[in-house]
Coordinates of C-alpha atoms in Angstrom, one line a residue:
M1 CA 2.9 13.6 14.6
R2 CA 4.4 17.0 15.3
I3 CA 6.5 16.9 18.5
A4 CA 7.8 19.9 20.3
Y5 CA 11.0 19.0 22.2
A6 CA 11.6 21.4 25.1
L7 CA 15.1 21.8 26.6
L8 CA 15.4 24.7 29.0
D9 CA 18.5 23.6 30.9
P10 CA 21.2 26.2 30.1
G11 CA 23.9 23.7 30.9
I12 CA 22.9 21.3 28.0
G13 CA 23.4 22.3 24.4
V14 CA 21.3 20.5 21.8
F15 CA 24.5 20.0 19.8
G16 CA 27.0 19.6 22.7
T17 CA 29.5 16.8 23.3
K18 CA 28.6 15.5 26.7
G19 CA 26.3 12.6 27.5
A20 CA 23.2 14.8 28.2
S21 CA 23.5 16.3 24.7
V22 CA 23.9 12.8 23.2
H23 CA 20.8 11.7 25.0
V24 CA 18.8 14.7 23.5
Q25 CA 20.0 13.9 20.0
E26 CA 19.2 10.2 20.2
V27 CA 15.7 10.7 21.4
I28 CA 15.1 13.2 18.5
R29 CA 16.7 10.7 16.1
A30 CA 14.4 7.9 17.3
F31 CA 11.3 10.0 16.9
R32 CA 12.4 11.2 13.4
A33 CA 13.2 7.6 12.4
D34 CA 9.6 6.7 13.0
G35 CA 8.4 9.5 10.7
H36 CA 7.6 12.1 13.4
E37 CA 8.4 15.8 12.8
V38 CA 10.4 17.3 15.7
T39 CA 11.0 20.9 16.5
V40 CA 13.4 21.8 19.4
F41 CA 12.8 24.7 21.7
C42 CA 15.9 25.4 23.8
T43 CA 18.2 27.9 25.6
R44 CA 21.5 26.6 24.4
V45 CA 22.6 25.1 21.1
N46 CA 26.4 24.5 20.8
D47 CA 28.2 24.0 17.5
D48 CA 28.9 20.2 17.1
I49 CA 26.0 19.6 14.7
P50 CA 25.8 16.1 13.3
A51 CA 25.2 15.8 9.6
D52 CA 22.0 13.8 10.0
L53 CA 20.5 16.6 12.3
A54 CA 21.6 19.5 10.2
D55 CA 18.0 20.0 9.0
L56 CA 16.5 19.9 12.5
E57 CA 14.5 23.0 13.3
V58 CA 15.9 24.5 16.5
R59 CA 14.3 27.6 18.1
R60 CA 16.6 29.1 20.7
H61 CA 15.6 31.5 23.4
R62 CA 18.7 33.2 24.6
L63 CA 19.4 33.7 28.3
P64 CA 21.5 36.5 29.9
K65 CA 25.1 35.5 30.8
G66 CA 25.9 34.8 34.4
S67 CA 24.3 32.8 37.2
G68 CA 22.2 33.2 40.3
A69 CA 18.7 34.6 40.7
E70 CA 18.7 36.6 37.4
R71 CA 19.6 33.5 35.4
E72 CA 16.9 31.4 37.2
Q73 CA 14.3 34.0 36.5
A74 CA 15.3 34.1 32.9
V75 CA 14.8 30.3 32.6
A76 CA 11.3 30.7 34.0
A77 CA 10.5 33.5 31.6
A78 CA 11.8 31.5 28.7
S79 CA 9.6 28.6 29.7
A80 CA 6.5 30.8 29.6
A81 CA 7.5 32.2 26.2
I82 CA 8.2 28.8 24.8
A83 CA 4.9 27.4 26.1
E84 CA 3.0 30.2 24.3
E85 CA 5.0 29.5 21.1
I86 CA 4.2 25.8 21.3
A87 CA 0.6 26.4 22.0
A88 CA 0.3 28.5 18.8
G89 CA 2.3 26.0 16.7
G90 CA -0.2 23.2 16.3
F91 CA 1.9 20.5 18.0
D92 CA 0.5 17.1 18.9
L93 CA 2.9 16.3 21.8
V94 CA 5.3 18.1 24.1
Y95 CA 8.4 16.1 25.1
E96 CA 10.3 18.0 27.8
R97 CA 13.6 17.2 29.5
Y98 CA 13.1 18.2 33.2
S99 CA 15.0 21.4 33.9
L100 CA 15.0 23.6 37.0
F101 CA 12.6 26.6 36.8
S102 CA 10.9 25.3 33.7
D103 CA 7.2 24.3 33.6
T104 CA 6.6 24.4 29.8
A105 CA 4.7 21.1 29.5
A106 CA 2.6 21.9 32.7
R107 CA 1.5 25.2 31.2
L108 CA 0.2 23.4 28.1
S109 CA -1.7 20.7 30.0
T110 CA -4.6 23.1 30.9
P111 CA -6.3 24.5 27.8
A112 CA -7.7 27.6 29.4
A113 CA -4.3 28.8 30.5
L114 CA -3.1 29.6 26.9
G115 CA -6.4 29.8 25.1
G116 CA -6.1 26.6 23.1
P117 CA -6.5 22.9 23.4
A118 CA -4.4 20.9 25.9
I119 CA -1.4 19.2 24.5
P120 CA -0.3 15.8 25.9
S121 CA 3.2 15.8 27.3
I122 CA 6.0 13.5 28.3
L123 CA 8.3 14.8 31.1
E124 CA 11.7 13.1 31.0
V125 CA 13.3 13.1 34.5
N126 CA 17.0 12.1 34.6
A127 CA 17.9 13.3 38.1
P128 CA 16.6 15.0 41.3
L129 CA 18.0 18.3 40.0
I130 CA 17.2 20.3 43.1
A131 CA 19.4 18.1 45.3
E132 CA 22.1 18.1 42.6
Q133 CA 22.1 21.8 42.1
R134 CA 22.3 22.4 45.9
Q135 CA 25.2 20.0 46.3
H136 CA 27.3 20.7 43.3
R137 CA 26.5 24.3 42.1
S138 CA 24.2 27.0 43.5
L139 CA 20.5 27.6 43.9
A140 CA 19.3 31.1 44.6
D141 CA 15.6 30.4 44.7
E142 CA 15.1 26.9 46.0
A143 CA 11.5 27.5 46.7
G144 CA 10.9 28.7 43.2
A145 CA 12.7 25.6 41.8
L146 CA 10.6 23.3 43.9
A147 CA 7.3 25.0 42.9
A148 CA 8.1 24.7 39.2
T149 CA 9.1 21.1 39.7
Q150 CA 5.9 20.2 41.4
R151 CA 3.9 22.0 38.7
Q152 CA 5.7 19.8 36.1
L153 CA 5.1 16.6 38.1
H154 CA 1.5 17.4 38.6
G155 CA 0.8 18.6 35.1
A156 CA 2.6 16.2 32.8
T157 CA 0.6 13.5 31.1
L158 CA 3.4 10.9 31.5
I159 CA 6.5 11.2 33.7
S160 CA 9.4 9.1 32.2
C161 CA 12.1 8.4 34.8
V162 CA 15.5 7.1 34.0
S163 CA 15.7 4.7 36.9
E164 CA 13.6 3.4 39.8
A165 CA 15.4 5.6 42.2
V166 CA 14.4 8.7 40.2
A167 CA 10.9 7.4 40.0
Q168 CA 10.7 7.1 43.7
W169 CA 11.9 10.7 44.0
T170 CA 9.1 12.0 41.8
L171 CA 6.6 10.1 43.8
G172 CA 8.0 11.7 47.0
E173 CA 7.4 15.1 45.3
G174 CA 3.8 14.3 44.7
A175 CA 3.7 12.7 41.2
D176 CA 0.7 10.5 40.5
P177 CA 1.9 6.9 40.5
A178 CA -0.4 6.1 37.5
R179 CA 1.6 8.6 35.4
V180 CA 5.1 7.5 36.4
V181 CA 7.1 5.0 34.4
V182 CA 10.7 3.9 34.4
T183 CA 12.4 4.3 31.0
P184 CA 16.1 3.4 31.2
N185 CA 18.5 5.0 28.7
G186 CA 19.1 3.3 25.4
V187 CA 21.4 3.4 22.4
N188 CA 21.2 4.0 18.7
T189 CA 22.2 0.5 17.4
R190 CA 22.5 1.8 13.8
R191 CA 24.9 4.6 14.8
I192 CA 26.9 2.5 17.4
T193 CA 28.0 -0.8 15.8
P194 CA 30.7 -3.3 16.4
G195 CA 34.1 -2.8 14.9
S196 CA 36.3 -5.3 13.0
R197 CA 39.3 -5.5 15.4
P198 CA 40.5 -9.1 15.8
V199 CA 40.0 -10.5 19.3
I200 CA 43.5 -11.5 20.5
A201 CA 45.3 -11.9 23.8
A202 CA 47.6 -9.2 24.9
G203 CA 51.2 -9.8 23.8
P204 CA 54.5 -8.0 23.1
E205 CA 53.4 -7.0 19.6
A206 CA 49.6 -6.6 20.2
P207 CA 48.6 -4.6 23.2
V208 CA 45.0 -4.7 24.4
T209 CA 43.3 -1.3 24.4
V210 CA 41.1 -0.4 27.4
G211 CA 38.8 2.5 27.0
F212 CA 36.6 5.0 28.9
V213 CA 34.1 7.3 27.3
G214 CA 32.5 10.1 29.4
T215 CA 32.9 13.4 31.2
L216 CA 35.9 13.6 33.5
K217 CA 34.2 14.3 36.8
P218 CA 34.8 12.7 40.2
W219 CA 31.6 10.6 40.2
H220 CA 32.7 8.8 37.1
G221 CA 35.7 7.2 38.8
T222 CA 38.3 7.8 36.2
D223 CA 41.0 8.3 38.9
V224 CA 40.2 4.8 40.2
L225 CA 40.6 3.5 36.6
L226 CA 44.1 5.1 36.3
R227 CA 45.2 3.7 39.7
A228 CA 43.9 0.2 38.6
F229 CA 45.6 0.5 35.2
A230 CA 48.9 1.3 36.9
R231 CA 48.6 -2.1 38.7
T232 CA 47.8 -4.2 35.6
R233 CA 50.6 -6.6 34.5
G234 CA 49.6 -7.3 30.9
N235 CA 50.4 -5.3 27.8
L236 CA 47.6 -2.8 28.0
R237 CA 47.0 0.7 26.7
L238 CA 44.3 3.1 28.1
D239 CA 42.3 5.4 25.8
I240 CA 40.2 8.1 27.6
C241 CA 37.7 9.8 25.4
G242 CA 36.1 13.0 26.9
T243 CA 37.0 16.0 28.9
G244 CA 35.9 17.7 32.1
P245 CA 37.1 19.6 35.1
Q246 CA 39.3 16.7 36.2
Q247 CA 41.3 16.4 33.0
A248 CA 44.4 18.2 34.1
E249 CA 44.4 16.5 37.5
L250 CA 44.0 13.1 35.8
E251 CA 46.9 13.8 33.4
Q252 CA 49.0 14.7 36.4
L253 CA 48.0 11.5 38.2
A254 CA 49.0 9.4 35.1
A255 CA 52.4 11.0 35.2
E256 CA 52.8 10.4 39.0
L257 CA 51.8 6.7 38.4
D258 CA 54.4 6.5 35.6
I259 CA 51.8 5.4 33.1
A260 CA 51.6 8.5 31.0
D261 CA 53.2 6.8 28.0
R262 CA 50.5 4.2 28.0
V263 CA 47.5 6.5 28.5
R264 CA 45.9 8.6 25.8
F265 CA 43.7 11.6 26.8
R266 CA 41.7 12.6 23.7
G267 CA 39.9 15.5 25.3
A268 CA 36.4 16.6 24.0
V269 CA 35.2 14.6 21.1
A270 CA 32.1 15.3 18.9
P271 CA 29.4 12.6 19.4
E272 CA 29.6 11.7 15.7
L273 CA 33.2 10.6 16.1
V274 CA 32.5 8.3 19.1
P275 CA 31.4 5.2 17.1
G276 CA 34.8 5.2 15.3
I277 CA 36.7 5.5 18.6
L278 CA 34.7 2.6 20.1
H279 CA 35.9 0.5 17.2
E280 CA 39.5 1.1 18.4
L281 CA 38.9 -0.4 21.8
D282 CA 39.1 -4.0 23.0
I283 CA 37.7 -3.6 26.5
A284 CA 35.4 -0.8 27.8
T285 CA 35.1 0.5 31.4
A286 CA 32.6 2.2 33.7
P287 CA 34.6 2.5 37.0
Y288 CA 32.0 4.3 39.1
P289 CA 33.0 4.8 42.7
A290 CA 30.9 3.9 45.7
G291 CA 28.1 6.3 46.5
E292 CA 24.6 7.3 45.4
H293 CA 24.0 6.1 41.8
Y294 CA 20.5 6.9 40.6
F295 CA 21.2 7.4 36.9
S296 CA 21.3 5.0 33.8
P297 CA 24.7 5.3 32.3
L298 CA 24.6 6.0 28.5
K299 CA 28.2 4.8 28.1
V300 CA 27.4 1.3 29.1
Y301 CA 24.6 1.1 26.6
E302 CA 27.0 2.3 23.9
Y303 CA 29.6 -0.2 24.9
L304 CA 27.0 -3.0 24.6
A305 CA 25.9 -1.8 21.1
A306 CA 29.6 -1.6 20.0
G307 CA 30.0 -5.2 21.1
L308 CA 32.6 -4.3 23.7
P309 CA 33.3 -6.5 26.7
T310 CA 32.8 -4.2 29.6
V311 CA 34.2 -4.0 33.1
A312 CA 31.9 -2.0 35.3
S313 CA 31.2 -1.2 39.0
A314 CA 28.4 -3.3 40.5
I315 CA 26.4 -0.2 41.5
G316 CA 22.9 1.2 40.8
T317 CA 21.3 -0.1 37.6
I318 CA 24.5 -1.6 36.1
P319 CA 24.3 -5.1 37.5
A320 CA 20.8 -5.5 36.0
L321 CA 21.9 -4.0 32.7
L322 CA 24.8 -6.4 32.5
S323 CA 22.6 -9.3 33.5
Q324 CA 24.4 -9.8 36.8
G325 CA 27.7 -10.4 35.0
E326 CA 26.5 -12.4 32.0
L327 CA 27.1 -9.4 29.7
G328 CA 30.2 -8.0 31.4
V329 CA 32.5 -8.2 34.4
L330 CA 31.2 -6.6 37.6
V331 CA 33.7 -5.3 40.2
T332 CA 33.3 -3.7 43.6
P333 CA 33.0 0.1 43.3
G334 CA 36.3 1.8 44.2
D335 CA 38.3 -1.4 44.6
V336 CA 41.5 -0.7 42.6
D337 CA 43.0 -4.1 43.0
E338 CA 39.8 -5.9 41.9
L339 CA 39.5 -3.6 38.8
A340 CA 43.1 -4.2 37.9
A341 CA 42.7 -8.0 38.2
A342 CA 39.6 -7.9 36.1
L343 CA 41.3 -6.0 33.3
D344 CA 44.3 -8.3 33.3
E345 CA 42.1 -11.4 33.2
L346 CA 39.9 -10.2 30.4
A347 CA 42.8 -9.0 28.4
A348 CA 44.3 -12.4 28.6
D349 CA 41.1 -14.3 27.7
P350 CA 40.1 -13.5 24.1
A351 CA 37.5 -16.3 24.0
H352 CA 35.7 -14.7 27.0
R353 CA 35.9 -11.3 25.4
D354 CA 34.5 -12.6 22.1
H355 CA 31.5 -14.2 24.0
L356 CA 30.8 -11.0 25.9
A357 CA 31.0 -9.0 22.7
R358 CA 28.5 -11.1 20.8
S359 CA 26.0 -11.3 23.6
S360 CA 26.2 -7.6 24.4
R361 CA 25.5 -6.6 20.8
E362 CA 22.6 -9.0 20.5
T363 CA 21.0 -7.7 23.7
A364 CA 21.5 -4.0 22.7
V365 CA 19.7 -4.5 19.4
R366 CA 16.9 -6.7 20.9
E367 CA 16.2 -4.7 24.1
H368 CA 17.8 -1.3 24.3
D369 CA 17.5 0.6 21.0
W370 CA 16.2 4.2 21.4
Q371 CA 13.4 3.5 18.9
I372 CA 12.1 0.8 21.2
R373 CA 12.2 3.2 24.1
C374 CA 10.4 6.0 22.3
R375 CA 7.7 3.8 20.8
E376 CA 7.0 2.4 24.3
L377 CA 6.6 6.0 25.6
L378 CA 4.1 6.9 22.9
A379 CA 2.2 3.7 23.5
Q380 CA 2.0 4.6 27.2
V381 CA 0.6 8.1 26.4
E382 CA -2.0 6.5 24.1
A383 CA -2.9 4.0 26.8
L384 CA -3.6 6.8 29.3
H385 CA -5.8 8.5 26.7
S386 CA -7.7 5.3 26.1
V387 CA -8.9 5.3 29.7
G388 CA -9.5 9.0 29.7
A389 CA -6.6 9.8 32.0
L390 CA -4.4 12.1 30.0
H391 CA -5.3 14.9 32.3
P392 CA -7.8 14.9 35.1
A393 CA -9.6 18.0 33.9
E394 CA -9.6 17.7 30.1
A395 CA -9.8 15.3 27.2
L396 CA -6.8 15.8 24.9
H397 CA -5.9 15.1 21.3
P398 CA -7.4 12.1 19.6
A399 CA -5.6 8.8 19.9
E400 CA -4.8 8.8 16.2
A401 CA -2.4 11.7 16.7
L402 CA -0.4 9.7 19.2
R403 CA 0.3 6.7 17.1
P404 CA 3.7 6.2 15.4
A405 CA 3.9 7.1 11.8
E406 CA 3.2 4.2 9.4
A407 CA 6.8 4.2 8.2
G408 CA 8.1 3.4 11.6
A409 CA 5.4 1.1 12.9

């Protein structure tokens, strides 16, 4: 099957280093692993191109620099242009990551609009972007953003939401419940694998390395992790992989807490280097603070696939992901002392860490691989077709075009 992957968000590069870019790459890898041909239509590329995606066809529509209304209008214009290009390209499916002011997939859902057959689509929704943009950035044309969002939600064949909370938001914006599914994030269990570090207790000659992988922003709780780490009593080291607007502030905090000599800030790291970095860790962390938590944290899935015992905040989707504590240690969000105690206890208990590591890896392979996720989505699109519900107004492509390629079945 020929799949057009549409990524109109100017803040996400196809080959960037942050989690959203990793997400894009892994979905593409999963489709390609099953024999599908993927072409990406985007507004931003970035330069950290993994070797296995060097042959990926990427068609970029450049946007003017700056922000505000002009930028928003440029995204809308790019969406229209990309929709026309996809319509003329003979694609079997459109997979679009929900972006503000884009309605690419919705434009392709009505044949008469672009003079060709309708193309079934999957709209991936990771967050209520209008609320996020209003709170953390700026939104010049909120009415336009809402109108484009509603066109997407009404026009997409299948709406794939990263969590139940996001699914409820789409329903509140008028999405058809019959077309909304919850698809949590996943992990590439062939790319992320367990390392070969021996599982030992912390001692004078063998410190235990605690790690964090992610963007350094307030809602990731890295400051809580530093404060907790300063209260640990064992022989621990902290490895922070990633960068973001808080990096300088966090480095200063480490100095103030007198732990700078035990904390490593790696800065930005290309996704292809992350598997090797995970091999250097003994314990992984996801120290989210209290507050709204509607997303599905990629880092925790990667920790599981790497066979890392994980200490994470009991918030949002994390307790279920960690099987209510059977696959990791859950702590109260924002509780510095509880997090410190959990790190010390796990560092001192190699048998518990080994048990968590084995169970985590087994679960990741069995339940959370990206290929499992993407095959389920294609099956759900085909199921809608089988009952004549791909789009209320039109019959779409034959079911045969939606089945995974024989090599990946």
